[in-house]
Short mmCIF file of C-alpha atoms in Angstrom, two decimals:
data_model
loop_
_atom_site.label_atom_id
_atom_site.label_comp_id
_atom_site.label_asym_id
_atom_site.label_seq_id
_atom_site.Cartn_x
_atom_site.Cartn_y
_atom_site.Cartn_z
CA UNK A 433 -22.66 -29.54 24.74
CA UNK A 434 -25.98 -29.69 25.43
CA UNK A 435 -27.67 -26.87 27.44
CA UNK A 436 -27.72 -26.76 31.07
CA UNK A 437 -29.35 -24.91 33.83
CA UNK A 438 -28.78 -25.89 37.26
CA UNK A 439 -30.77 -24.42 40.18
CA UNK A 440 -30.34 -27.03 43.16
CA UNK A 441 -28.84 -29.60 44.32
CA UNK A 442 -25.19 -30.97 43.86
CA UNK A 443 -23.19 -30.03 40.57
CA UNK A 444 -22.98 -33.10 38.85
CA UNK A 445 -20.81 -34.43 36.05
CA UNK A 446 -23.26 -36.19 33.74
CA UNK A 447 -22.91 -34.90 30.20
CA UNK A 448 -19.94 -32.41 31.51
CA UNK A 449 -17.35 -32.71 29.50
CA UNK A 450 -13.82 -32.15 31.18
CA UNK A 451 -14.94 -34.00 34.21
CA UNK A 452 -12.52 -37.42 35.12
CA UNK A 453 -8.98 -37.59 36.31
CA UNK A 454 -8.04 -34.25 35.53
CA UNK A 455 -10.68 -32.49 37.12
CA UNK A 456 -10.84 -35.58 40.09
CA UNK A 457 -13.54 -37.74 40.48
CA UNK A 458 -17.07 -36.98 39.07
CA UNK A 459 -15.75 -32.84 39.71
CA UNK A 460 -16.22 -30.68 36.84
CA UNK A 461 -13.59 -29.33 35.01
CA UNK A 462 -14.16 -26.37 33.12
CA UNK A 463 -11.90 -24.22 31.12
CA UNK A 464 -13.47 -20.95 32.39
CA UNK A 465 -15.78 -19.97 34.47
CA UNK A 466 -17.31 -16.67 35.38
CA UNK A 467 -18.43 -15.79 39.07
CA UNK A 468 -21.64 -13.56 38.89
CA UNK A 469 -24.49 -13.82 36.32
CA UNK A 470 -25.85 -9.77 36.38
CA UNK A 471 -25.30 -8.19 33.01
CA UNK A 472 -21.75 -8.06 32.95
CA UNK A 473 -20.75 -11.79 34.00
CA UNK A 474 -23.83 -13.17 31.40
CA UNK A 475 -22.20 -10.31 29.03
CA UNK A 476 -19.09 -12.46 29.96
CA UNK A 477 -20.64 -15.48 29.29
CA UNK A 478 -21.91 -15.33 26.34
CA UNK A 479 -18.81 -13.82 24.30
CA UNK A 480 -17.43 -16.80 25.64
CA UNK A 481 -19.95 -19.52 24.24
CA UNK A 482 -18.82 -17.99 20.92
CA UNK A 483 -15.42 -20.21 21.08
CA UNK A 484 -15.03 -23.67 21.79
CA UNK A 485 -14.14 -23.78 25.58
CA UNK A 486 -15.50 -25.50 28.32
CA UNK A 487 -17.12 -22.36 30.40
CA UNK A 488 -19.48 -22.51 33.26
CA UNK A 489 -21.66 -19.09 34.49
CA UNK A 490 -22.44 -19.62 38.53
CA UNK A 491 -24.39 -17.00 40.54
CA UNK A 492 -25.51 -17.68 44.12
CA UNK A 493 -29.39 -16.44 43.57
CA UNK A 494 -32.05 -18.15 41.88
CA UNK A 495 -31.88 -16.26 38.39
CA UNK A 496 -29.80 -14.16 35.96
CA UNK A 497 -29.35 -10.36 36.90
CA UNK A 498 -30.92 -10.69 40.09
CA UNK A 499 -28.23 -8.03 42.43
CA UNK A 500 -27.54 -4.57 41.18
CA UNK A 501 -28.68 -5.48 37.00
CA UNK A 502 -32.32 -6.04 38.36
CA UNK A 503 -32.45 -2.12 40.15
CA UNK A 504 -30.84 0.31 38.17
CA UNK A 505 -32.23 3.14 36.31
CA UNK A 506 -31.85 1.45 32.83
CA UNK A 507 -30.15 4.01 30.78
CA UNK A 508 -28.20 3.14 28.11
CA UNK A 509 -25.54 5.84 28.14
CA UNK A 510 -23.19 7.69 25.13
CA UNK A 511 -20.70 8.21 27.64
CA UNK A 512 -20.58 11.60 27.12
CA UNK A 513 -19.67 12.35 30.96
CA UNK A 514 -17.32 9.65 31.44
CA UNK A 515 -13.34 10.43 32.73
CA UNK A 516 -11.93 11.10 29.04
CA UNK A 517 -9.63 8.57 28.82
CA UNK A 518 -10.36 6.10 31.41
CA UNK A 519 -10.96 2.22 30.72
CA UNK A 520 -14.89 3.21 31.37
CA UNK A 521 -15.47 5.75 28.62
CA UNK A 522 -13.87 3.44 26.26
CA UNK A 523 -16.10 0.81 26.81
CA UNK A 524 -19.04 2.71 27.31
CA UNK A 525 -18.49 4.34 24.20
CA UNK A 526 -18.33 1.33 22.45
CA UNK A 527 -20.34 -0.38 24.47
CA UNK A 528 -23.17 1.23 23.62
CA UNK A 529 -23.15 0.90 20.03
CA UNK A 530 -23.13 -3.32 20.90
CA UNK A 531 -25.89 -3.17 22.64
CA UNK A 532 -27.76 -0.43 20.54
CA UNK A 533 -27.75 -2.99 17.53
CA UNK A 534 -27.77 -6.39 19.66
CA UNK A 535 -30.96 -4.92 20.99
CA UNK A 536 -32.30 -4.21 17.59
CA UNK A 537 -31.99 -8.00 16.48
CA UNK A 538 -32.76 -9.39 20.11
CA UNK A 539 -36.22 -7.99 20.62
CA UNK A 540 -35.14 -5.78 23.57
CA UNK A 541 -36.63 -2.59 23.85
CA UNK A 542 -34.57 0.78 23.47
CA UNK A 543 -35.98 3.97 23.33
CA UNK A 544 -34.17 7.02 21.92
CA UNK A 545 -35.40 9.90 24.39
CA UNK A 546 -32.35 11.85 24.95
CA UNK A 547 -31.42 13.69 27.62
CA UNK A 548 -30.98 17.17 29.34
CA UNK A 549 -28.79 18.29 32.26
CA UNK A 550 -30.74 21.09 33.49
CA UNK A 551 -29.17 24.27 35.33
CA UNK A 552 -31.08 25.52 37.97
CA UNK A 553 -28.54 28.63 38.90
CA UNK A 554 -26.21 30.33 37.68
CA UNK A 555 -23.08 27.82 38.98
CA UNK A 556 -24.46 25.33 37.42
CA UNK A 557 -25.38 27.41 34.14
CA UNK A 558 -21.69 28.03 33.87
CA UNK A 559 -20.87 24.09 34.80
CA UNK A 560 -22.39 23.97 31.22
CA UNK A 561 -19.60 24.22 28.57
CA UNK A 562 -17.14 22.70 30.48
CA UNK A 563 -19.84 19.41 30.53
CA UNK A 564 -19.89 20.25 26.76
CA UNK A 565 -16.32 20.09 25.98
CA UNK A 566 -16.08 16.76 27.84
CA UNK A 567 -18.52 15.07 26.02
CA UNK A 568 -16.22 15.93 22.61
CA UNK A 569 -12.81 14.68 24.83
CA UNK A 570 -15.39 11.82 24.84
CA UNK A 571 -15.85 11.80 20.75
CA UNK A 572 -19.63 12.28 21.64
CA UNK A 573 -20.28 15.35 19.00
CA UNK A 574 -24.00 15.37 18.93
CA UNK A 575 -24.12 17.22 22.10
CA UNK A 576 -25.42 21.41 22.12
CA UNK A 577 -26.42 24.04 25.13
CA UNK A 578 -30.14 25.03 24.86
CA UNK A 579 -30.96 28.07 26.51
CA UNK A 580 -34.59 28.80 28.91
CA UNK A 581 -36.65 29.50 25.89
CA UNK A 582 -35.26 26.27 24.20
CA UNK A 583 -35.95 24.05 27.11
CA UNK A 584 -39.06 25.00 28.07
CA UNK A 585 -40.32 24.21 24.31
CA UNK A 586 -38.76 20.77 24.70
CA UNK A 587 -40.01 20.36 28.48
CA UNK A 588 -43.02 22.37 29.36
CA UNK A 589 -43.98 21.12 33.00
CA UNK A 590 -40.21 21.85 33.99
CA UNK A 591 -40.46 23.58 37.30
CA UNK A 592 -39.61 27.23 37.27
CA UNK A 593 -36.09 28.82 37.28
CA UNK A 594 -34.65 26.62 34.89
CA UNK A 595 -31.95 28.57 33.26
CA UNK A 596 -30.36 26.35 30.22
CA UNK A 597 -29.44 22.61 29.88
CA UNK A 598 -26.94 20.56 27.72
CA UNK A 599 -28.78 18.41 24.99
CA UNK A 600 -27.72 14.89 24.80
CA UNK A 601 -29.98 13.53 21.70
CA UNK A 602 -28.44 9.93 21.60
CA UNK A 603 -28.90 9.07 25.48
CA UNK A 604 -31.83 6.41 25.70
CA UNK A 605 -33.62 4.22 27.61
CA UNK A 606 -33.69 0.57 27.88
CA UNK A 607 -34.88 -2.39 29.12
CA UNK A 608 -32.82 -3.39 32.29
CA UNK A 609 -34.62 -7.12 32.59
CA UNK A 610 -34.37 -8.62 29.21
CA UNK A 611 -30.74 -7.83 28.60
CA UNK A 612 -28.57 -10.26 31.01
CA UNK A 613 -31.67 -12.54 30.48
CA UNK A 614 -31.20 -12.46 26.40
CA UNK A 615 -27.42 -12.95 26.95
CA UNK A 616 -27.36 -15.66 29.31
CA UNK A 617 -30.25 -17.47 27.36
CA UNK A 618 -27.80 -16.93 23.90
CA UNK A 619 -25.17 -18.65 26.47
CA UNK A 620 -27.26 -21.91 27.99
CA UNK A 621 -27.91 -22.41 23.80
CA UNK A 622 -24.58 -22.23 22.93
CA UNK A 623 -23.30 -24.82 25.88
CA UNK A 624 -22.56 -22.77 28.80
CA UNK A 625 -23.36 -24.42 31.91
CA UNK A 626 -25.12 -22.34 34.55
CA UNK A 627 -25.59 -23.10 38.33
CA UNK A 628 -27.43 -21.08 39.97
CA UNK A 629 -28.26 -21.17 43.67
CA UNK A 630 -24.14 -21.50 43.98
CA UNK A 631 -21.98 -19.14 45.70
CA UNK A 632 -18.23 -19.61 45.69
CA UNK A 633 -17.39 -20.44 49.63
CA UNK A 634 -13.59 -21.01 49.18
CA UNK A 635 -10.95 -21.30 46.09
CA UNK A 636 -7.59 -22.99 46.54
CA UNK A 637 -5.67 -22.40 43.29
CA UNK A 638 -2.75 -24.71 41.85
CA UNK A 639 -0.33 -24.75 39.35
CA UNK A 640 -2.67 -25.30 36.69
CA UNK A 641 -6.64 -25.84 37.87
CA UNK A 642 -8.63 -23.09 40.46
CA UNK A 643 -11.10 -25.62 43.03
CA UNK A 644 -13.91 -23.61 44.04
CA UNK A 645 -15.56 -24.96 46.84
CA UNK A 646 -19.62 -23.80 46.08
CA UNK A 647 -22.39 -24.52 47.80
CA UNK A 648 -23.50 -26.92 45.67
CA UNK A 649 -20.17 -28.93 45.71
CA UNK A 650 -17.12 -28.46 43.87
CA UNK A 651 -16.22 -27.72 40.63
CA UNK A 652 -12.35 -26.91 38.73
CA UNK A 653 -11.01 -24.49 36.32
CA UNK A 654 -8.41 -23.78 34.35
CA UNK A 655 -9.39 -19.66 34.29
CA UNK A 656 -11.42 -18.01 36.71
CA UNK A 657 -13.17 -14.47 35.90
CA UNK A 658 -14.62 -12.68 39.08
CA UNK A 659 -17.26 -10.31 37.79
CA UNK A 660 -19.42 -11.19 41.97
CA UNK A 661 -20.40 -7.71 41.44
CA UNK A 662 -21.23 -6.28 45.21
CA UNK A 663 -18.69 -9.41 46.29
CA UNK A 664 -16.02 -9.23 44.06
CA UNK A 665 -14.08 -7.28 46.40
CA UNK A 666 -14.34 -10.42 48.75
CA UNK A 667 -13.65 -13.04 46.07
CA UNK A 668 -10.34 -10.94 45.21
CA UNK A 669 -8.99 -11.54 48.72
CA UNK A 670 -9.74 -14.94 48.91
CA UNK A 671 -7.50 -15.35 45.66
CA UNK A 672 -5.10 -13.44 47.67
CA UNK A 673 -5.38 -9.89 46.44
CA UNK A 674 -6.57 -6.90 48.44
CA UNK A 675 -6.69 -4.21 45.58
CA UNK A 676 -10.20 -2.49 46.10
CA UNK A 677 -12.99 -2.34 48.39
CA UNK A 678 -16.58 -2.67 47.35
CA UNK A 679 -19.01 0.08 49.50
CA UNK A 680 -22.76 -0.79 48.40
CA UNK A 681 -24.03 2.49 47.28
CA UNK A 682 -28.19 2.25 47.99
CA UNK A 683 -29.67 4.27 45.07
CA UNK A 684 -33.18 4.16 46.15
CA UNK A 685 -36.03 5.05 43.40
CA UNK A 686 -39.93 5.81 42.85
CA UNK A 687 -41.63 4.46 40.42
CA UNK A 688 -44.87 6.54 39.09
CA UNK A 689 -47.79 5.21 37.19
CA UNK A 690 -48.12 4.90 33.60
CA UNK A 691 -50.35 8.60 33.42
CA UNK A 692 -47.17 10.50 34.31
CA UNK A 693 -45.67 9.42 31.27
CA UNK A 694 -46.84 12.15 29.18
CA UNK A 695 -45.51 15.07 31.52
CA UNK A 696 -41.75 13.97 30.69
CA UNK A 697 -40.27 13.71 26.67
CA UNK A 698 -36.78 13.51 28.07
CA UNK A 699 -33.71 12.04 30.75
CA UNK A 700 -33.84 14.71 32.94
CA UNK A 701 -30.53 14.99 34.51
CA UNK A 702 -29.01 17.16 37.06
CA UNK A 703 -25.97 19.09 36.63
CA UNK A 704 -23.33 16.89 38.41
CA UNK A 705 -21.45 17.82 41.52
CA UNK A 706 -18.19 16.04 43.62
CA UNK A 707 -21.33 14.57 45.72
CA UNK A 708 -22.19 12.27 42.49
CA UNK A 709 -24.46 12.63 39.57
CA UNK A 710 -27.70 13.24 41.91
CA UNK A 711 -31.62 13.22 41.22
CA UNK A 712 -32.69 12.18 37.93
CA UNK A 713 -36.32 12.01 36.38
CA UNK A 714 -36.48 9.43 33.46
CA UNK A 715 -39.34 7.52 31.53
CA UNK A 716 -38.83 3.69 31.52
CA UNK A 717 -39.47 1.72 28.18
CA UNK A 718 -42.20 -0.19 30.58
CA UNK A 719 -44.73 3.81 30.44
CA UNK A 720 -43.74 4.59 33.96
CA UNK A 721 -41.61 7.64 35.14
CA UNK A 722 -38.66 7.12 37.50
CA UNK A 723 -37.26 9.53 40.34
CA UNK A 724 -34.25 8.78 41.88
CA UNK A 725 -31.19 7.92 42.70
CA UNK A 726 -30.02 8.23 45.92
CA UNK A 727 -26.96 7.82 46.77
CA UNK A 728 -25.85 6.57 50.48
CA UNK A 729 -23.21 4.97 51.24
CA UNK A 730 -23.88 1.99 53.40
CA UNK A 731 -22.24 -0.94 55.32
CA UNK A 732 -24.31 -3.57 54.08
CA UNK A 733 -24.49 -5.65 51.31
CA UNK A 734 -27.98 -6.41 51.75
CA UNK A 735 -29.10 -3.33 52.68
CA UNK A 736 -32.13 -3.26 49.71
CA UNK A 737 -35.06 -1.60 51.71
CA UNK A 738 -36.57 1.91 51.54
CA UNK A 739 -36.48 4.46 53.77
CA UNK A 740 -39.19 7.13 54.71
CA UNK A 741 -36.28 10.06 54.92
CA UNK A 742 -34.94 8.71 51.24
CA UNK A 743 -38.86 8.88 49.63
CA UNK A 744 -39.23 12.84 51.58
CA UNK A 745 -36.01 13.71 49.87
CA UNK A 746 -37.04 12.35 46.50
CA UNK A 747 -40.06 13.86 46.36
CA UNK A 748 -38.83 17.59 47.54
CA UNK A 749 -36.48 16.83 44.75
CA UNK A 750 -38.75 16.01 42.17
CA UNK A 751 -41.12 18.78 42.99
CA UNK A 752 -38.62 20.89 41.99
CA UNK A 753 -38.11 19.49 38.76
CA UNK A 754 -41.23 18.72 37.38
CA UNK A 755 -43.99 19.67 39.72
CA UNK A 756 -46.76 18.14 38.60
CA UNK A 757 -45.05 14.57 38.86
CA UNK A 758 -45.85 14.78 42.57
CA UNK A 759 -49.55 14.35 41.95
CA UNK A 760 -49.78 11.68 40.21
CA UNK A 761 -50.07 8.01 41.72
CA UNK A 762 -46.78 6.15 42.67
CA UNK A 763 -47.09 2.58 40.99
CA UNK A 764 -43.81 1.46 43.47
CA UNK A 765 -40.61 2.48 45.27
CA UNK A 766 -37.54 0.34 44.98
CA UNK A 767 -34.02 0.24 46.16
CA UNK A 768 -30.29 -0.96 44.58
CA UNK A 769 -26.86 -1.79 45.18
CA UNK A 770 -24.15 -0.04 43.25
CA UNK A 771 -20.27 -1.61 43.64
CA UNK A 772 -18.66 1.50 44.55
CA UNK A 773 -14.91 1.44 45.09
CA UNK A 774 -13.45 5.18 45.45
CA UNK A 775 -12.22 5.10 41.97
CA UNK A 776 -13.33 6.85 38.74
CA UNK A 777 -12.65 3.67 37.00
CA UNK A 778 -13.41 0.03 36.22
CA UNK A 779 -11.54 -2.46 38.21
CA UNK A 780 -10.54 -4.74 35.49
CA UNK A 781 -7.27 -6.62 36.16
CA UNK A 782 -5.60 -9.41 34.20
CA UNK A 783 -2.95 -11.55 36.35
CA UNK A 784 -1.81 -14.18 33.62
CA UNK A 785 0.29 -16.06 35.59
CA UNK A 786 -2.48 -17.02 37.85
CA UNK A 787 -5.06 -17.40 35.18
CA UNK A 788 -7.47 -15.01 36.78
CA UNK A 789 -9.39 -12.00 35.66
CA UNK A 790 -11.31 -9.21 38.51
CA UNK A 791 -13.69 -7.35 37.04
CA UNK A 792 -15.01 -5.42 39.52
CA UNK A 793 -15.81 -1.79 40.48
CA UNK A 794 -18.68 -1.71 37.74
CA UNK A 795 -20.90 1.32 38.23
CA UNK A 796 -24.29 2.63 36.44
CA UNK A 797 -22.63 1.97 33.19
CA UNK A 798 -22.31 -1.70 33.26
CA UNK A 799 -25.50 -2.00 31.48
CA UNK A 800 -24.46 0.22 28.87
CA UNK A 801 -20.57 -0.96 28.51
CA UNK A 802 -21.63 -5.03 29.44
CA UNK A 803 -20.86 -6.44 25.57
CA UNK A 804 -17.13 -4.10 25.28
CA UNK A 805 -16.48 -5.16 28.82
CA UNK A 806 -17.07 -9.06 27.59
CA UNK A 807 -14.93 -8.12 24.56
CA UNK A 808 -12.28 -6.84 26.50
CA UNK A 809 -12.54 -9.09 28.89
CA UNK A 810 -11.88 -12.23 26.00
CA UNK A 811 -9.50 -10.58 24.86
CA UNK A 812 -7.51 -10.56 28.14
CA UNK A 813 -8.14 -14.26 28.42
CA UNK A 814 -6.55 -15.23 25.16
CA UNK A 815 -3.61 -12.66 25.99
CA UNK A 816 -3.06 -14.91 29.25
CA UNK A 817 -2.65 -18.14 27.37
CA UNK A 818 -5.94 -19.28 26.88
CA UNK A 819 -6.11 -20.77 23.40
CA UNK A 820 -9.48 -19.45 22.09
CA UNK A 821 -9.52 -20.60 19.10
CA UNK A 822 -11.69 -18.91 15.96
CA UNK A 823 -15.28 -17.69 17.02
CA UNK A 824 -18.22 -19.17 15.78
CA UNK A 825 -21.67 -16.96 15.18
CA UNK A 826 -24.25 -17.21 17.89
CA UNK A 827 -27.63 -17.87 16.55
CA UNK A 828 -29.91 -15.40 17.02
CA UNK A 829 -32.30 -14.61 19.76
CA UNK A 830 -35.61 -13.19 19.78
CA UNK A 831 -36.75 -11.93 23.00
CA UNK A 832 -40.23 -11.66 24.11
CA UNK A 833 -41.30 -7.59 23.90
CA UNK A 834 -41.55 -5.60 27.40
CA UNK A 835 -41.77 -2.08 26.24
CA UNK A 836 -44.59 -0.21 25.67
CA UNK A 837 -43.25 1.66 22.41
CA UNK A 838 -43.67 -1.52 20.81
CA UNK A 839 -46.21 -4.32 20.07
CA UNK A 840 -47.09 -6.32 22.81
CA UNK A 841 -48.80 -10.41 22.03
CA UNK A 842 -52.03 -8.98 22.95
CA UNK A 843 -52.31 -6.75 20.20
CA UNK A 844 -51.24 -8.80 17.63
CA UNK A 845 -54.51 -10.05 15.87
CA UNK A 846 -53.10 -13.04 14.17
CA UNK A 847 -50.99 -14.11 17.12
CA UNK A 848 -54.06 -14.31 19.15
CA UNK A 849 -55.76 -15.86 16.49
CA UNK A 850 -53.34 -18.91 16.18
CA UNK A 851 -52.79 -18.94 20.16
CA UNK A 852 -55.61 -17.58 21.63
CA UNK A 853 -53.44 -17.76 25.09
CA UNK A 854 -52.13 -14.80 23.89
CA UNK A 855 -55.33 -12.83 24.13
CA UNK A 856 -56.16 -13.82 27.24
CA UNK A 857 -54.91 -11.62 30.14
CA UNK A 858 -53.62 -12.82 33.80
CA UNK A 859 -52.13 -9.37 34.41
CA UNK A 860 -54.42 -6.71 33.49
CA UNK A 861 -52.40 -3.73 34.75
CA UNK A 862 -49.71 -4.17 32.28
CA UNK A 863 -51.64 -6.60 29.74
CA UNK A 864 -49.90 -9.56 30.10
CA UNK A 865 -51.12 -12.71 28.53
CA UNK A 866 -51.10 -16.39 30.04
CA UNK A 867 -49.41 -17.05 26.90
CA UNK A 868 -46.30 -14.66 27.86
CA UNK A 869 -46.36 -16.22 30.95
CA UNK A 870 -46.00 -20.16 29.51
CA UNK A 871 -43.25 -19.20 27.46
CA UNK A 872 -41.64 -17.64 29.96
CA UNK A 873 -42.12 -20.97 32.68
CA UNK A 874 -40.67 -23.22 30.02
CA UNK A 875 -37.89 -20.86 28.74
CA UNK A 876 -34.07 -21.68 28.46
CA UNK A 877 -33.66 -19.90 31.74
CA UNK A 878 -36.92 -20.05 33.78
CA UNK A 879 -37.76 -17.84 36.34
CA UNK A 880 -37.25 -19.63 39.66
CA UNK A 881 -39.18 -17.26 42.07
CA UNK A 882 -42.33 -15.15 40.93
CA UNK A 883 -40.43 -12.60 41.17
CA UNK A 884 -37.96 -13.73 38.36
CA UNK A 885 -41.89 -14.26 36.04
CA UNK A 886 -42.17 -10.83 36.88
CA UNK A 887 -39.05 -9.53 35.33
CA UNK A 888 -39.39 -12.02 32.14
CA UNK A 889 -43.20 -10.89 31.85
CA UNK A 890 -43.99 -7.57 33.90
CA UNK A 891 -46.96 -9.87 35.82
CA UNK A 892 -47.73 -7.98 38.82
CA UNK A 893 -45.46 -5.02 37.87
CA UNK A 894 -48.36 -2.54 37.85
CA UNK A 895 -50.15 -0.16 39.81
CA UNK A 896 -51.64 -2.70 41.46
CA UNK A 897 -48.52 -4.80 42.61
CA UNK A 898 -50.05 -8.39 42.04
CA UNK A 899 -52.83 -7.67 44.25
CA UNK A 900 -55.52 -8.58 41.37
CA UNK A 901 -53.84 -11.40 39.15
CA UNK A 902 -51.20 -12.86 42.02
CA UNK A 903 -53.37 -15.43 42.80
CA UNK A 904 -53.30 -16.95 38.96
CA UNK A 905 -49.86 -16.02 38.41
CA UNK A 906 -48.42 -18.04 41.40
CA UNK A 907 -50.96 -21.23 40.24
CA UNK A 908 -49.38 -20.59 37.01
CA UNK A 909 -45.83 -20.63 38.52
CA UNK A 910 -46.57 -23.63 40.65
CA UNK A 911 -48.21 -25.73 37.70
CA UNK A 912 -45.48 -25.11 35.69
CA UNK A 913 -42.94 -26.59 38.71
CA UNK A 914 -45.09 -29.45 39.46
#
């Protein structure tokens, strides 16, 4: 198969294979196809373009990871504070070690900061062992207390009255943008169809073949895997299940410049209550320093703005924590969707005889579990009948560089030298090149929006929000469309 991107207009059948009597008249017939193209549906996706199956990867925006992948805090987690024994610390635990090397051979930037719940009274100073012994039900080992004389060597601007913390070493950061985008482009190479612009309206299911009626037509297939994310709830019923409902959580975030990077060497994590995991400070692998989450519980799935009550709260919070965070200048505030369900676990569900897989209920973790989940998730397939076949190796993928810790195209003398586009900056805020920004235009999976440039590039991500270089980076987008 050749690859395919679809953004508009009808599906069609040309150069589909599948497509003909048994799939009905110029309709595509696929042998799966995954709902929802954030990290965990491309995760999907591309474990799947590993075997030879006909598999199709359909999300209804314009661009890969664009719901609750695109605002997270982009931690990629041990799984140290996971329900021992649950479906979730399984897969975080081994999802993390995926994606640790994956990363390492895709280009995608990881930093190794570790982390440190901090105790800021005595309840939550004796919260600490307890925290400790959970992260060995866990098998994470590598975790230790550190008393007030310890953590204030690691973490000197700390605000005062910090009593102790638990030492994660292995927790890290990564980058939450080039991830789904490295697997899905892996994916498209390998054959995968995906349709984007395409959300699933209706799906009658027979004996053999689902119909999903899309807005961009119709399409067939044999095995359907619902991983809609903030909507899989929805798509559940409408196969005719009503086993969980999806509450957007709104986890709503600051974003401070690049100079606050050198107040903070670690995750800074609260000591967890029954309320949730609360206020974190973290370092991105971008140079900025995140506050945030909140955590509200909302109505609607759209619900993606800021509030002025949630920024007050975030900042008393943060002054707290590392006081001097709160002068520095605040590059932007942003706000995401988490598919809460009242459970402490994944919603992952297998129902063979209808040749249909949920996997819903995915939390803050997804990022960290997506490639076990994708495992897992094959491996349910081929224990409902689907004849998989023997796996094939993916060729690699090399993804262009987003973190700071690393060399960026600008810096590298002879790149410049042999592509001078590469030296020549659209984006000075966060040094990105025109080059950058033509590779990314005429990528596998192009951006649709400039918003999707921004999240292949970083153009316009900086402290001053596009209002320098968004001029040249939309003629740039548009010249590339024309």
């Amino acid at each position: 198969m050749s690859p395919t991107v679809t953004a508009a207009g009808e599906l069609t059948a040309d150069e589909l294979p599948g497509t003909g009597p048994a799939g009905g008249p110029g309709i595509p017939l696929y042998d799966v196809t995954v709902v929802g193209a954030g990290v965990v549906g491309a995760a999907i996706a591309r474990e799947l373009a590993r075997y030879r199956l006909r598999t199709a990867l359909l999300d209804a925006s314009d661009d890969i990871g664009n719901g609750t992948s695109k605002a997270n805090t982009a931690i990629l987690h041990t799984g140290f504070d996971a329900v021992p024994g649950s479906l979730e610390a399984r897969l975080v635990r081994e999802g993390q070690h995926r994606l640790r090397a994956y990363a390492a051979e895709a280009g995608i930037p990881v930093e190794r900061v570790g982390a440190l719940l901090v105790a800021w009274d005595e309840e939550q100073l004796a919260a600490l062992p307890a925290l400790l012994a959970k992260a060995e039900r866990n098998d994470y080992h590598a975790a230790r207390l550190l008393d007030a004389g310890e953590l204030r060597a690691r973490e000197p601007q700390l605000g005062p009255g910090a009593l102790g913390a638990l030492e994660i070493p292995d927790e890290s950061i990564i980058c939450p943008w080039t991830t789904p985008l490295a697997y899905a482009t892996q994916a498209v190479r390998a054959g995968v169809h995906l349709h984007l612009n395409c959300r699933v309206r209706h799906v009658d299911s027979g004996d053999e073949v689902h119909t999903l009626t899309t807005t961009r037509g119709p399409l067939r297939t044999r095995h359907l895997i619902n991983a809609a994310g903030l909507y899989a709830d929805e798509l559940d019923r409408e196969l005719g299940h009503d086993d969980f409902t999806v509450t957007p959580r709104r986890g709503q975030l600051i974003v401070f410049d690049k100079l606050a990077r050198d107040l903070v060497g670690h995750i800074l994590l609260p000591v967890p209550t029954a309320a949730g995991k609360g206020v974190l400070v973290a370092p991105t692998v971008f140079g900025n320093v995140l506050l945030g989450p909140t955590a509200e519980d909302l109505d609607d799935k759209t619900a993606t703005g800021s509030t002025a009550d949630a920024i007050a709260l975030l900042r008393e919070k943060g002054r707290r924590i590392l006081p001097g965070l709160l002068d520095e200048e605040v590059t932007a505030v942003y706000a995401g969707l988490r598919a809460a369900t009242g459970q402490e676990d994944y919603r992952i569900r297998s129902r063979p005889d209808r040749r249909y897989i949920t996997v819903g209920g995915i939390r803050s973790t997804g990022l960290t579990a997506s490639m076990a989940i994708a495992a897992h998730v094959t491996e349910l397939l081929g224990d409902s009948g689907l004849d998989l076949g023997t796996p094939s190796e993916l060729p690699p993928v090399t993804m262009p560089n987003l973190g700071e810790a690393f060399p960026r195209p600008y810096q590298d003398a002879e790149r410049v030298a042999a592509d001078p586009a590469y030296g020549t900056l659209v984006c000075h805020c966060e040094r990105v090149s025109a080059g950058e920004i033509r590779d990314a235009l005429a990528g596998p999976v192009p951006p649709h929006s400039p918003d999707g440039l921004r999240r292949r590039t970083r153009a316009g991500n900086g402290r001053c929000q596009g209002f320098y270089c968004g001029a040249a980076v939309r003629a740039l987008f548009e010249e590339a469309r024309s």
